[in-house]
Amino acid sequence: MMRRAGRRKRLPHLAFALLSLAPLTAQEVAKTYQAGDVTFTVRVTPKNPVVADEVRLELEVTAPKDVHIELPDNPGVIDCAAVLDRDSPSPTIKSGRMTHRESFLLDPAGPGACHIPRLGIRYGAALMASQEIVFPIGSLIPPGETSPDIRDGQAPLPLPEQNVNWTVVTVGMLVVLAAIAWFTYGGRQLAPKAVPPEPAEVLARRRLMRLAKQRAMVPREFYSELSCILTAYLDERLALRSTRCTSPELLEAVQRTGFLAHPGRDLLEALLEDCDCAKFSPSCALGDNPEEAVACCRKIIDILCANAASRPRLMNANQELTRA
């Protein structure tokens, strides 16, 4: 007797659920419009949607195949659903007429009346618009209830007791700490010892030795490299910024330092003149004796090195004056 009473109690709910599937209004969910040889149909499927159904809005235009058809890219603002997807299948031809289709997938937001706004198409140079379509969206939940009539008849299961294996936790923490310590301290490399820079004379002589061994260089390339070696040495030894000076300016700046006597000054002037001629003259007859040019540059370096070593205080004072 108790079971039969329970079944009778649920019958009204089931009846309401079945009735809610029926449309709220008798208005059609498909409409067709005609303009000459062009037929425009707006269709909503399924006919009686409920909440959680996927509703499809379909536009279909049939016209002669020589008529240009343009369908809308979106259905506009729909008050009851959101547009999830759009499908534009290829037109089909049958009996000399072409059918164009556009489909939109809608997701209903809730039960009630749904309004599809007016949709327009273009055929040739003319326009055709549909009327607003209203159709109902039903609900499976009876009015006055916030949730379906679903009850849980089973007792809740007890939660299992949580046993912590502290041995495994401790070992895992030790492994993590050891890994952190190794990556922090074990992977460090000792900083290399600072190597004192080579004296300017040693570096310049090494570059002159390499230049003397290159026999196949053309005069312009040879004297360009020789000029770079000389100006780099003067920059390092006398702090003259010789790379920004012309040959006369460089000669005058070296002479002001007092580190180059008259014979050395003549050698420097001759070497700078040869470098300028080889680098900038279109017809250069130099380069027959590169050993002599390298020896001249090496002799200038020797003279400057000897004078700078005998008067270090004067050289330091001159460098500070030049930088200022």
PDB file of C-alpha atoms in Angstrom:
ATOM      1  CA  MET A   1       0.000   0.000   0.000  1.00  0.00           C
ATOM      2  CA  MET A   2       2.840   2.374   0.756  1.00  0.00           C
ATOM      3  CA  ARG A   3       4.413   1.705  -2.663  1.00  0.00           C
ATOM      4  CA  ARG A   4       1.150   2.385  -4.516  1.00  0.00           C
ATOM      5  CA  ALA A   5       0.708   5.650  -2.627  1.00  0.00           C
ATOM      6  CA  GLY A   6       4.207   6.697  -3.553  1.00  0.00           C
ATOM      7  CA  ARG A   7       3.554   5.984  -7.209  1.00  0.00           C
ATOM      8  CA  ARG A   8       0.318   8.024  -7.171  1.00  0.00           C
ATOM      9  CA  LYS A   9       2.212  10.939  -5.630  1.00  0.00           C
ATOM     10  CA  ARG A  10       4.688  11.056  -8.523  1.00  0.00           C
ATOM     11  CA  LEU A  11       2.055  10.797 -11.295  1.00  0.00           C
ATOM     12  CA  PRO A  12       1.245  14.562 -11.361  1.00  0.00           C
ATOM     13  CA  HIS A  13       4.942  15.374 -11.710  1.00  0.00           C
ATOM     14  CA  LEU A  14       5.326  12.966 -14.594  1.00  0.00           C
ATOM     15  CA  ALA A  15       2.202  14.318 -16.252  1.00  0.00           C
ATOM     16  CA  PHE A  16       3.552  17.872 -15.979  1.00  0.00           C
ATOM     17  CA  ALA A  17       6.830  16.798 -17.498  1.00  0.00           C
ATOM     18  CA  LEU A  18       5.025  15.321 -20.468  1.00  0.00           C
ATOM     19  CA  LEU A  19       2.820  18.389 -20.846  1.00  0.00           C
ATOM     20  CA  SER A  20       5.838  20.705 -20.713  1.00  0.00           C
ATOM     21  CA  LEU A  21       7.089  19.113 -23.921  1.00  0.00           C
ATOM     22  CA  ALA A  22       4.136  20.597 -25.782  1.00  0.00           C
ATOM     23  CA  PRO A  23       4.614  24.041 -27.429  1.00  0.00           C
ATOM     24  CA  LEU A  24       3.380  27.052 -25.465  1.00  0.00           C
ATOM     25  CA  THR A  25       1.860  28.591 -28.589  1.00  0.00           C
ATOM     26  CA  ALA A  26       0.482  27.325 -31.866  1.00  0.00           C
ATOM     27  CA  GLN A  27       2.776  29.598 -33.919  1.00  0.00           C
ATOM     28  CA  GLU A  28       4.844  27.733 -36.487  1.00  0.00           C
ATOM     29  CA  VAL A  29       8.629  27.343 -36.142  1.00  0.00           C
ATOM     30  CA  ALA A  30       9.189  27.333 -39.904  1.00  0.00           C
ATOM     31  CA  LYS A  31       8.226  30.104 -42.317  1.00  0.00           C
ATOM     32  CA  THR A  32       8.689  30.402 -46.082  1.00  0.00           C
ATOM     33  CA  TYR A  33       8.777  33.597 -48.145  1.00  0.00           C
ATOM     34  CA  GLN A  34       8.496  33.887 -51.942  1.00  0.00           C
ATOM     35  CA  ALA A  35       9.724  36.637 -54.277  1.00  0.00           C
ATOM     36  CA  GLY A  36       9.527  35.653 -57.940  1.00  0.00           C
ATOM     37  CA  ASP A  37      11.709  32.611 -58.496  1.00  0.00           C
ATOM     38  CA  VAL A  38      13.431  32.982 -55.107  1.00  0.00           C
ATOM     39  CA  THR A  39      12.198  31.041 -52.060  1.00  0.00           C
ATOM     40  CA  PHE A  40      13.456  31.895 -48.557  1.00  0.00           C
ATOM     41  CA  THR A  41      12.735  29.530 -45.625  1.00  0.00           C
ATOM     42  CA  VAL A  42      13.570  30.047 -41.935  1.00  0.00           C
ATOM     43  CA  ARG A  43      13.337  26.878 -39.841  1.00  0.00           C
ATOM     44  CA  VAL A  44      13.912  26.062 -36.150  1.00  0.00           C
ATOM     45  CA  THR A  45      14.502  22.445 -35.078  1.00  0.00           C
ATOM     46  CA  PRO A  46      13.464  20.589 -33.003  1.00  0.00           C
ATOM     47  CA  LYS A  47       9.877  21.752 -33.057  1.00  0.00           C
ATOM     48  CA  ASN A  48       9.406  21.451 -29.283  1.00  0.00           C
ATOM     49  CA  PRO A  49      12.814  22.080 -27.643  1.00  0.00           C
ATOM     50  CA  VAL A  50      13.419  21.873 -23.917  1.00  0.00           C
ATOM     51  CA  VAL A  51      16.216  23.275 -21.791  1.00  0.00           C
ATOM     52  CA  ALA A  52      19.572  21.551 -22.530  1.00  0.00           C
ATOM     53  CA  ASP A  53      18.514  20.707 -26.101  1.00  0.00           C
ATOM     54  CA  GLU A  54      20.641  21.877 -29.003  1.00  0.00           C
ATOM     55  CA  VAL A  55      18.436  24.110 -31.136  1.00  0.00           C
ATOM     56  CA  ARG A  56      19.341  24.632 -34.780  1.00  0.00           C
ATOM     57  CA  LEU A  57      18.303  27.711 -36.741  1.00  0.00           C
ATOM     58  CA  GLU A  58      18.415  26.999 -40.491  1.00  0.00           C
ATOM     59  CA  LEU A  59      18.185  29.421 -43.411  1.00  0.00           C
ATOM     60  CA  GLU A  60      17.485  28.007 -46.858  1.00  0.00           C
ATOM     61  CA  VAL A  61      17.268  29.943 -50.138  1.00  0.00           C
ATOM     62  CA  THR A  62      16.330  28.341 -53.457  1.00  0.00           C
ATOM     63  CA  ALA A  63      16.852  30.398 -56.635  1.00  0.00           C
ATOM     64  CA  PRO A  64      17.945  29.990 -60.246  1.00  0.00           C
ATOM     65  CA  LYS A  65      21.628  29.127 -60.423  1.00  0.00           C
ATOM     66  CA  ASP A  66      22.524  32.403 -62.173  1.00  0.00           C
ATOM     67  CA  VAL A  67      21.165  34.533 -59.270  1.00  0.00           C
ATOM     68  CA  HIS A  68      23.756  35.702 -56.728  1.00  0.00           C
ATOM     69  CA  ILE A  69      22.663  34.949 -53.125  1.00  0.00           C
ATOM     70  CA  GLU A  70      24.098  36.451 -49.899  1.00  0.00           C
ATOM     71  CA  LEU A  71      23.128  34.976 -46.501  1.00  0.00           C
ATOM     72  CA  PRO A  72      23.718  36.673 -43.107  1.00  0.00           C
ATOM     73  CA  ASP A  73      26.868  35.771 -41.151  1.00  0.00           C
ATOM     74  CA  ASN A  74      25.041  35.820 -37.785  1.00  0.00           C
ATOM     75  CA  PRO A  75      21.402  35.672 -36.649  1.00  0.00           C
ATOM     76  CA  GLY A  76      21.607  38.859 -34.614  1.00  0.00           C
ATOM     77  CA  VAL A  77      20.592  39.147 -30.950  1.00  0.00           C
ATOM     78  CA  ILE A  78      18.574  36.157 -29.693  1.00  0.00           C
ATOM     79  CA  ASP A  79      17.111  36.753 -26.237  1.00  0.00           C
ATOM     80  CA  CYS A  80      16.813  33.122 -25.187  1.00  0.00           C
ATOM     81  CA  ALA A  81      19.939  31.380 -26.465  1.00  0.00           C
ATOM     82  CA  ALA A  82      23.596  31.812 -27.332  1.00  0.00           C
ATOM     83  CA  VAL A  83      25.097  30.978 -30.728  1.00  0.00           C
ATOM     84  CA  LEU A  84      27.560  28.089 -30.368  1.00  0.00           C
ATOM     85  CA  ASP A  85      28.492  27.294 -33.950  1.00  0.00           C
ATOM     86  CA  ARG A  86      27.846  28.172 -37.571  1.00  0.00           C
ATOM     87  CA  ASP A  87      27.753  25.866 -40.595  1.00  0.00           C
ATOM     88  CA  SER A  88      27.728  26.936 -44.254  1.00  0.00           C
ATOM     89  CA  PRO A  89      27.464  23.854 -46.482  1.00  0.00           C
ATOM     90  CA  SER A  90      28.154  24.082 -50.179  1.00  0.00           C
ATOM     91  CA  PRO A  91      25.186  24.971 -52.423  1.00  0.00           C
ATOM     92  CA  THR A  92      23.404  22.135 -54.198  1.00  0.00           C
ATOM     93  CA  ILE A  93      21.919  22.216 -57.731  1.00  0.00           C
ATOM     94  CA  LYS A  94      18.781  20.385 -58.752  1.00  0.00           C
ATOM     95  CA  SER A  95      16.660  20.902 -61.893  1.00  0.00           C
ATOM     96  CA  GLY A  96      18.460  24.140 -62.794  1.00  0.00           C
ATOM     97  CA  ARG A  97      17.901  25.695 -59.348  1.00  0.00           C
ATOM     98  CA  MET A  98      20.515  26.214 -56.649  1.00  0.00           C
ATOM     99  CA  THR A  99      19.851  25.821 -52.925  1.00  0.00           C
ATOM    100  CA  HIS A 100      21.923  27.825 -50.436  1.00  0.00           C
ATOM    101  CA  ARG A 101      21.927  26.939 -46.741  1.00  0.00           C
ATOM    102  CA  GLU A 102      23.159  28.569 -43.522  1.00  0.00           C
ATOM    103  CA  SER A 103      22.814  26.877 -40.110  1.00  0.00           C
ATOM    104  CA  PHE A 104      23.371  28.217 -36.575  1.00  0.00           C
ATOM    105  CA  LEU A 105      23.607  26.041 -33.452  1.00  0.00           C
ATOM    106  CA  LEU A 106      21.840  27.648 -30.452  1.00  0.00           C
ATOM    107  CA  ASP A 107      22.133  26.846 -26.738  1.00  0.00           C
ATOM    108  CA  PRO A 108      18.919  27.739 -24.826  1.00  0.00           C
ATOM    109  CA  ALA A 109      19.510  29.716 -21.632  1.00  0.00           C
ATOM    110  CA  GLY A 110      16.234  28.800 -19.896  1.00  0.00           C
ATOM    111  CA  PRO A 111      12.555  27.969 -20.382  1.00  0.00           C
ATOM    112  CA  GLY A 112      10.093  30.438 -21.849  1.00  0.00           C
ATOM    113  CA  ALA A 113       9.295  32.104 -25.161  1.00  0.00           C
ATOM    114  CA  CYS A 114      12.252  32.454 -27.552  1.00  0.00           C
ATOM    115  CA  HIS A 115      12.326  35.254 -30.167  1.00  0.00           C
ATOM    116  CA  ILE A 116      14.295  34.923 -33.409  1.00  0.00           C
ATOM    117  CA  PRO A 117      14.740  38.416 -34.911  1.00  0.00           C
ATOM    118  CA  ARG A 118      14.073  39.287 -38.529  1.00  0.00           C
ATOM    119  CA  LEU A 119      16.669  37.858 -40.907  1.00  0.00           C
ATOM    120  CA  GLY A 120      17.436  39.324 -44.316  1.00  0.00           C
ATOM    121  CA  ILE A 121      19.028  37.959 -47.500  1.00  0.00           C
ATOM    122  CA  ARG A 122      20.211  39.534 -50.724  1.00  0.00           C
ATOM    123  CA  TYR A 123      19.355  37.990 -54.101  1.00  0.00           C
ATOM    124  CA  GLY A 124      20.834  39.801 -57.051  1.00  0.00           C
ATOM    125  CA  ALA A 125      20.256  43.507 -56.368  1.00  0.00           C
ATOM    126  CA  ALA A 126      17.097  42.975 -54.242  1.00  0.00           C
ATOM    127  CA  LEU A 127      16.520  42.242 -50.544  1.00  0.00           C
ATOM    128  CA  MET A 128      14.131  39.874 -48.752  1.00  0.00           C
ATOM    129  CA  ALA A 129      13.502  39.779 -44.990  1.00  0.00           C
ATOM    130  CA  SER A 130      11.679  37.298 -42.761  1.00  0.00           C
ATOM    131  CA  GLN A 131       9.304  38.017 -39.917  1.00  0.00           C
ATOM    132  CA  GLU A 132      10.116  37.483 -36.244  1.00  0.00           C
ATOM    133  CA  ILE A 133       9.719  33.852 -35.139  1.00  0.00           C
ATOM    134  CA  VAL A 134       8.540  33.024 -31.629  1.00  0.00           C
ATOM    135  CA  PHE A 135       8.664  29.471 -30.277  1.00  0.00           C
ATOM    136  CA  PRO A 136       8.546  28.019 -26.738  1.00  0.00           C
ATOM    137  CA  ILE A 137      11.317  26.335 -24.793  1.00  0.00           C
ATOM    138  CA  GLY A 138       9.930  23.905 -22.246  1.00  0.00           C
ATOM    139  CA  SER A 139      11.176  22.758 -18.849  1.00  0.00           C
ATOM    140  CA  LEU A 140      11.119  19.327 -17.176  1.00  0.00           C
ATOM    141  CA  ILE A 141      10.911  20.785 -13.657  1.00  0.00           C
ATOM    142  CA  PRO A 142       7.378  21.504 -12.360  1.00  0.00           C
ATOM    143  CA  PRO A 143       6.623  25.039 -11.142  1.00  0.00           C
ATOM    144  CA  GLY A 144       7.271  25.618  -7.453  1.00  0.00           C
ATOM    145  CA  GLU A 145      10.127  23.098  -7.255  1.00  0.00           C
ATOM    146  CA  THR A 146      13.749  24.194  -7.389  1.00  0.00           C
ATOM    147  CA  SER A 147      15.146  20.727  -8.124  1.00  0.00           C
ATOM    148  CA  PRO A 148      13.826  17.393  -9.489  1.00  0.00           C
ATOM    149  CA  ASP A 149      12.197  14.870  -7.135  1.00  0.00           C
ATOM    150  CA  ILE A 150      15.351  12.808  -6.576  1.00  0.00           C
ATOM    151  CA  ARG A 151      16.156  11.336  -3.181  1.00  0.00           C
ATOM    152  CA  ASP A 152      19.144   9.339  -2.041  1.00  0.00           C
ATOM    153  CA  GLY A 153      18.055   6.140  -0.258  1.00  0.00           C
ATOM    154  CA  GLN A 154      21.518   4.846   0.669  1.00  0.00           C
ATOM    155  CA  ALA A 155      23.376   5.636   3.869  1.00  0.00           C
ATOM    156  CA  PRO A 156      26.628   7.544   3.449  1.00  0.00           C
ATOM    157  CA  LEU A 157      29.779   5.446   3.454  1.00  0.00           C
ATOM    158  CA  PRO A 158      32.318   6.142   6.198  1.00  0.00           C
ATOM    159  CA  LEU A 159      35.550   7.776   5.125  1.00  0.00           C
ATOM    160  CA  PRO A 160      38.637   5.576   5.354  1.00  0.00           C
ATOM    161  CA  GLU A 161      41.113   6.421   8.065  1.00  0.00           C
ATOM    162  CA  GLN A 162      44.197   8.208   6.833  1.00  0.00           C
ATOM    163  CA  ASN A 163      47.419   6.589   7.984  1.00  0.00           C
ATOM    164  CA  VAL A 164      50.575   8.590   7.371  1.00  0.00           C
ATOM    165  CA  ASN A 165      53.803   6.682   6.890  1.00  0.00           C
ATOM    166  CA  TRP A 166      56.200   9.082   8.569  1.00  0.00           C
ATOM    167  CA  THR A 167      59.212   6.998   7.600  1.00  0.00           C
ATOM    168  CA  VAL A 168      58.541   7.493   3.901  1.00  0.00           C
ATOM    169  CA  VAL A 169      57.845  11.196   4.450  1.00  0.00           C
ATOM    170  CA  THR A 170      61.104  11.677   6.360  1.00  0.00           C
ATOM    171  CA  VAL A 171      63.181   9.841   3.765  1.00  0.00           C
ATOM    172  CA  GLY A 172      61.558  11.862   0.973  1.00  0.00           C
ATOM    173  CA  MET A 173      62.315  15.144   2.755  1.00  0.00           C
ATOM    174  CA  LEU A 174      65.950  14.132   3.247  1.00  0.00           C
ATOM    175  CA  VAL A 175      66.284  13.289  -0.435  1.00  0.00           C
ATOM    176  CA  VAL A 176      64.787  16.648  -1.434  1.00  0.00           C
ATOM    177  CA  LEU A 177      67.110  18.541   0.958  1.00  0.00           C
ATOM    178  CA  ALA A 178      70.131  16.636  -0.350  1.00  0.00           C
ATOM    179  CA  ALA A 179      69.187  17.453  -3.951  1.00  0.00           C
ATOM    180  CA  ILE A 180      68.752  21.153  -3.093  1.00  0.00           C
ATOM    181  CA  ALA A 181      72.123  21.235  -1.310  1.00  0.00           C
ATOM    182  CA  TRP A 182      73.869  19.519  -4.223  1.00  0.00           C
ATOM    183  CA  PHE A 183      72.416  21.881  -6.835  1.00  0.00           C
ATOM    184  CA  THR A 184      73.190  24.890  -4.616  1.00  0.00           C
ATOM    185  CA  TYR A 185      76.742  24.103  -3.520  1.00  0.00           C
ATOM    186  CA  GLY A 186      77.993  20.981  -5.285  1.00  0.00           C
ATOM    187  CA  GLY A 187      77.497  22.255  -8.829  1.00  0.00           C
ATOM    188  CA  ARG A 188      79.436  25.454  -8.303  1.00  0.00           C
ATOM    189  CA  GLN A 189      82.684  25.850 -10.146  1.00  0.00           C
ATOM    190  CA  LEU A 190      85.598  27.674  -8.712  1.00  0.00           C
ATOM    191  CA  ALA A 191      85.986  31.113 -10.145  1.00  0.00           C
ATOM    192  CA  PRO A 192      88.962  31.229 -12.494  1.00  0.00           C
ATOM    193  CA  LYS A 193      91.911  33.199 -11.288  1.00  0.00           C
ATOM    194  CA  ALA A 194      92.207  36.623 -12.767  1.00  0.00           C
ATOM    195  CA  VAL A 195      94.885  36.629 -15.445  1.00  0.00           C
ATOM    196  CA  PRO A 196      96.808  39.887 -15.563  1.00  0.00           C
ATOM    197  CA  PRO A 197      96.511  41.613 -18.928  1.00  0.00           C
ATOM    198  CA  GLU A 198      99.421  41.364 -21.294  1.00  0.00           C
ATOM    199  CA  PRO A 199     101.577  44.447 -21.763  1.00  0.00           C
ATOM    200  CA  ALA A 200     100.769  46.502 -24.807  1.00  0.00           C
ATOM    201  CA  GLU A 201     104.229  45.792 -26.310  1.00  0.00           C
ATOM    202  CA  VAL A 202     103.781  42.009 -26.065  1.00  0.00           C
ATOM    203  CA  LEU A 203     100.403  42.127 -27.769  1.00  0.00           C
ATOM    204  CA  ALA A 204     101.609  44.467 -30.513  1.00  0.00           C
ATOM    205  CA  ARG A 205     104.719  42.381 -31.260  1.00  0.00           C
ATOM    206  CA  ARG A 206     102.625  39.201 -31.490  1.00  0.00           C
ATOM    207  CA  ARG A 207     100.303  40.862 -33.997  1.00  0.00           C
ATOM    208  CA  LEU A 208     103.295  42.125 -36.015  1.00  0.00           C
ATOM    209  CA  MET A 209     104.704  38.586 -36.112  1.00  0.00           C
ATOM    210  CA  ARG A 210     101.450  37.199 -37.501  1.00  0.00           C
ATOM    211  CA  LEU A 211     101.270  40.009 -40.055  1.00  0.00           C
ATOM    212  CA  ALA A 212     104.832  39.346 -41.257  1.00  0.00           C
ATOM    213  CA  LYS A 213     103.936  35.708 -41.975  1.00  0.00           C
ATOM    214  CA  GLN A 214     101.080  36.655 -44.316  1.00  0.00           C
ATOM    215  CA  ARG A 215     102.865  36.917 -47.639  1.00  0.00           C
ATOM    216  CA  ALA A 216      99.892  36.975 -50.013  1.00  0.00           C
ATOM    217  CA  MET A 217      98.332  40.231 -48.780  1.00  0.00           C
ATOM    218  CA  VAL A 218      97.891  43.129 -51.188  1.00  0.00           C
ATOM    219  CA  PRO A 219      99.547  46.423 -50.140  1.00  0.00           C
ATOM    220  CA  ARG A 220      96.305  48.104 -49.140  1.00  0.00           C
ATOM    221  CA  GLU A 221      95.262  45.298 -46.813  1.00  0.00           C
ATOM    222  CA  PHE A 222      98.779  44.930 -45.421  1.00  0.00           C
ATOM    223  CA  TYR A 223      99.214  48.600 -44.548  1.00  0.00           C
ATOM    224  CA  SER A 224      95.652  48.839 -43.175  1.00  0.00           C
ATOM    225  CA  GLU A 225      96.409  46.035 -40.722  1.00  0.00           C
ATOM    226  CA  LEU A 226      99.804  47.582 -39.889  1.00  0.00           C
ATOM    227  CA  SER A 227      98.115  50.934 -39.169  1.00  0.00           C
ATOM    228  CA  CYS A 228      95.564  49.225 -36.877  1.00  0.00           C
ATOM    229  CA  ILE A 229      98.362  47.544 -34.892  1.00  0.00           C
ATOM    230  CA  LEU A 230     100.241  50.830 -34.465  1.00  0.00           C
ATOM    231  CA  THR A 231      97.208  52.926 -33.448  1.00  0.00           C
ATOM    232  CA  ALA A 232      96.013  50.228 -31.028  1.00  0.00           C
ATOM    233  CA  TYR A 233      99.419  50.218 -29.356  1.00  0.00           C
ATOM    234  CA  LEU A 234      99.473  54.022 -29.070  1.00  0.00           C
ATOM    235  CA  ASP A 235      95.983  53.956 -27.534  1.00  0.00           C
ATOM    236  CA  GLU A 236      97.011  51.380 -24.956  1.00  0.00           C
ATOM    237  CA  ARG A 237     100.434  52.827 -24.115  1.00  0.00           C
ATOM    238  CA  LEU A 238      99.883  56.606 -24.369  1.00  0.00           C
ATOM    239  CA  ALA A 239      96.077  56.923 -24.130  1.00  0.00           C
ATOM    240  CA  LEU A 240      95.964  59.205 -27.183  1.00  0.00           C
ATOM    241  CA  ARG A 241      92.688  58.025 -28.735  1.00  0.00           C
ATOM    242  CA  SER A 242      94.650  57.667 -31.930  1.00  0.00           C
ATOM    243  CA  THR A 243      91.817  55.919 -33.786  1.00  0.00           C
ATOM    244  CA  ARG A 244      90.036  59.291 -33.930  1.00  0.00           C
ATOM    245  CA  CYS A 245      93.087  61.237 -35.170  1.00  0.00           C
ATOM    246  CA  THR A 246      94.452  61.825 -38.616  1.00  0.00           C
ATOM    247  CA  SER A 247      98.097  61.023 -39.270  1.00  0.00           C
ATOM    248  CA  PRO A 248      99.312  64.653 -38.699  1.00  0.00           C
ATOM    249  CA  GLU A 249      97.214  64.903 -35.528  1.00  0.00           C
ATOM    250  CA  LEU A 250      98.570  61.576 -34.289  1.00  0.00           C
ATOM    251  CA  LEU A 251     102.151  62.612 -34.995  1.00  0.00           C
ATOM    252  CA  GLU A 252     101.669  65.888 -33.135  1.00  0.00           C
ATOM    253  CA  ALA A 253     100.013  64.151 -30.153  1.00  0.00           C
ATOM    254  CA  VAL A 254     102.867  61.636 -29.841  1.00  0.00           C
ATOM    255  CA  GLN A 255     105.407  64.449 -30.042  1.00  0.00           C
ATOM    256  CA  ARG A 256     103.679  66.309 -27.183  1.00  0.00           C
ATOM    257  CA  THR A 257     104.113  63.329 -24.878  1.00  0.00           C
ATOM    258  CA  GLY A 258     107.926  63.614 -25.088  1.00  0.00           C
ATOM    259  CA  PHE A 259     108.334  59.815 -25.286  1.00  0.00           C
ATOM    260  CA  LEU A 260     109.530  59.766 -28.907  1.00  0.00           C
ATOM    261  CA  ALA A 261     112.868  61.414 -29.772  1.00  0.00           C
ATOM    262  CA  HIS A 262     113.773  62.877 -33.144  1.00  0.00           C
ATOM    263  CA  PRO A 263     114.882  59.611 -34.874  1.00  0.00           C
ATOM    264  CA  GLY A 264     111.771  57.816 -33.665  1.00  0.00           C
ATOM    265  CA  ARG A 265     109.586  60.708 -34.770  1.00  0.00           C
ATOM    266  CA  ASP A 266     111.034  60.453 -38.317  1.00  0.00           C
ATOM    267  CA  LEU A 267     110.300  56.719 -38.386  1.00  0.00           C
ATOM    268  CA  LEU A 268     106.723  57.275 -37.214  1.00  0.00           C
ATOM    269  CA  GLU A 269     106.139  60.038 -39.766  1.00  0.00           C
ATOM    270  CA  ALA A 270     107.487  57.892 -42.621  1.00  0.00           C
ATOM    271  CA  LEU A 271     105.439  54.865 -41.551  1.00  0.00           C
ATOM    272  CA  LEU A 272     102.228  56.880 -41.252  1.00  0.00           C
ATOM    273  CA  GLU A 273     102.842  58.398 -44.686  1.00  0.00           C
ATOM    274  CA  ASP A 274     103.329  54.953 -46.230  1.00  0.00           C
ATOM    275  CA  CYS A 275     100.132  53.675 -44.555  1.00  0.00           C
ATOM    276  CA  ASP A 276      98.099  56.637 -45.835  1.00  0.00           C
ATOM    277  CA  CYS A 277      99.474  56.235 -49.349  1.00  0.00           C
ATOM    278  CA  ALA A 278      98.720  52.537 -49.432  1.00  0.00           C
ATOM    279  CA  LYS A 279      95.202  52.942 -47.974  1.00  0.00           C
ATOM    280  CA  PHE A 280      93.984  56.001 -49.875  1.00  0.00           C
ATOM    281  CA  SER A 281      96.055  56.337 -53.068  1.00  0.00           C
ATOM    282  CA  PRO A 282      94.431  54.751 -56.168  1.00  0.00           C
ATOM    283  CA  SER A 283      97.847  53.771 -57.582  1.00  0.00           C
ATOM    284  CA  CYS A 284     100.063  52.501 -54.791  1.00  0.00           C
ATOM    285  CA  ALA A 285     103.604  51.412 -55.612  1.00  0.00           C
ATOM    286  CA  LEU A 286     104.373  50.330 -52.039  1.00  0.00           C
ATOM    287  CA  GLY A 287     104.388  46.902 -50.549  1.00  0.00           C
ATOM    288  CA  ASP A 288     107.553  45.519 -52.148  1.00  0.00           C
ATOM    289  CA  ASN A 289     109.293  45.196 -48.796  1.00  0.00           C
ATOM    290  CA  PRO A 290     106.747  44.369 -46.031  1.00  0.00           C
ATOM    291  CA  GLU A 291     109.532  43.117 -43.735  1.00  0.00           C
ATOM    292  CA  GLU A 292     111.011  46.620 -43.665  1.00  0.00           C
ATOM    293  CA  ALA A 293     107.624  48.154 -42.735  1.00  0.00           C
ATOM    294  CA  VAL A 294     107.114  45.607 -39.921  1.00  0.00           C
ATOM    295  CA  ALA A 295     110.643  46.233 -38.648  1.00  0.00           C
ATOM    296  CA  CYS A 296     110.012  49.997 -38.673  1.00  0.00           C
ATOM    297  CA  CYS A 297     106.824  49.574 -36.624  1.00  0.00           C
ATOM    298  CA  ARG A 298     108.605  47.244 -34.187  1.00  0.00           C
ATOM    299  CA  LYS A 299     111.417  49.767 -33.744  1.00  0.00           C
ATOM    300  CA  ILE A 300     108.941  52.552 -32.952  1.00  0.00           C
ATOM    301  CA  ILE A 301     107.337  50.311 -30.312  1.00  0.00           C
ATOM    302  CA  ASP A 302     110.757  49.537 -28.795  1.00  0.00           C
ATOM    303  CA  ILE A 303     111.654  53.229 -28.544  1.00  0.00           C
ATOM    304  CA  LEU A 304     108.325  54.148 -26.915  1.00  0.00           C
ATOM    305  CA  CYS A 305     108.546  51.190 -24.521  1.00  0.00           C
ATOM    306  CA  ALA A 306     112.081  52.127 -23.410  1.00  0.00           C
ATOM    307  CA  ASN A 307     111.219  55.798 -22.889  1.00  0.00           C
ATOM    308  CA  ALA A 308     107.985  54.973 -21.051  1.00  0.00           C
ATOM    309  CA  ALA A 309     109.799  52.557 -18.723  1.00  0.00           C
ATOM    310  CA  SER A 310     112.442  55.194 -17.873  1.00  0.00           C
ATOM    311  CA  ARG A 311     109.850  57.866 -17.105  1.00  0.00           C
ATOM    312  CA  PRO A 312     106.728  56.122 -15.654  1.00  0.00           C
ATOM    313  CA  ARG A 313     105.668  59.080 -13.550  1.00  0.00           C
ATOM    314  CA  LEU A 314     105.737  61.430 -16.501  1.00  0.00           C
ATOM    315  CA  MET A 315     103.723  58.941 -18.542  1.00  0.00           C
ATOM    316  CA  ASN A 316     101.033  58.640 -15.850  1.00  0.00           C
ATOM    317  CA  ALA A 317     100.755  62.397 -15.542  1.00  0.00           C
ATOM    318  CA  ASN A 318     100.431  62.713 -19.328  1.00  0.00           C
ATOM    319  CA  GLN A 319      97.707  60.059 -19.473  1.00  0.00           C
ATOM    320  CA  GLU A 320      95.656  61.822 -16.788  1.00  0.00           C
ATOM    321  CA  LEU A 321      96.082  65.134 -18.607  1.00  0.00           C
ATOM    322  CA  THR A 322      95.028  63.589 -21.927  1.00  0.00           C
ATOM    323  CA  ARG A 323      91.917  61.925 -20.458  1.00  0.00           C
ATOM    324  CA  ALA A 324      90.875  65.162 -18.764  1.00  0.00           C
TER     325      ALA A 324
END
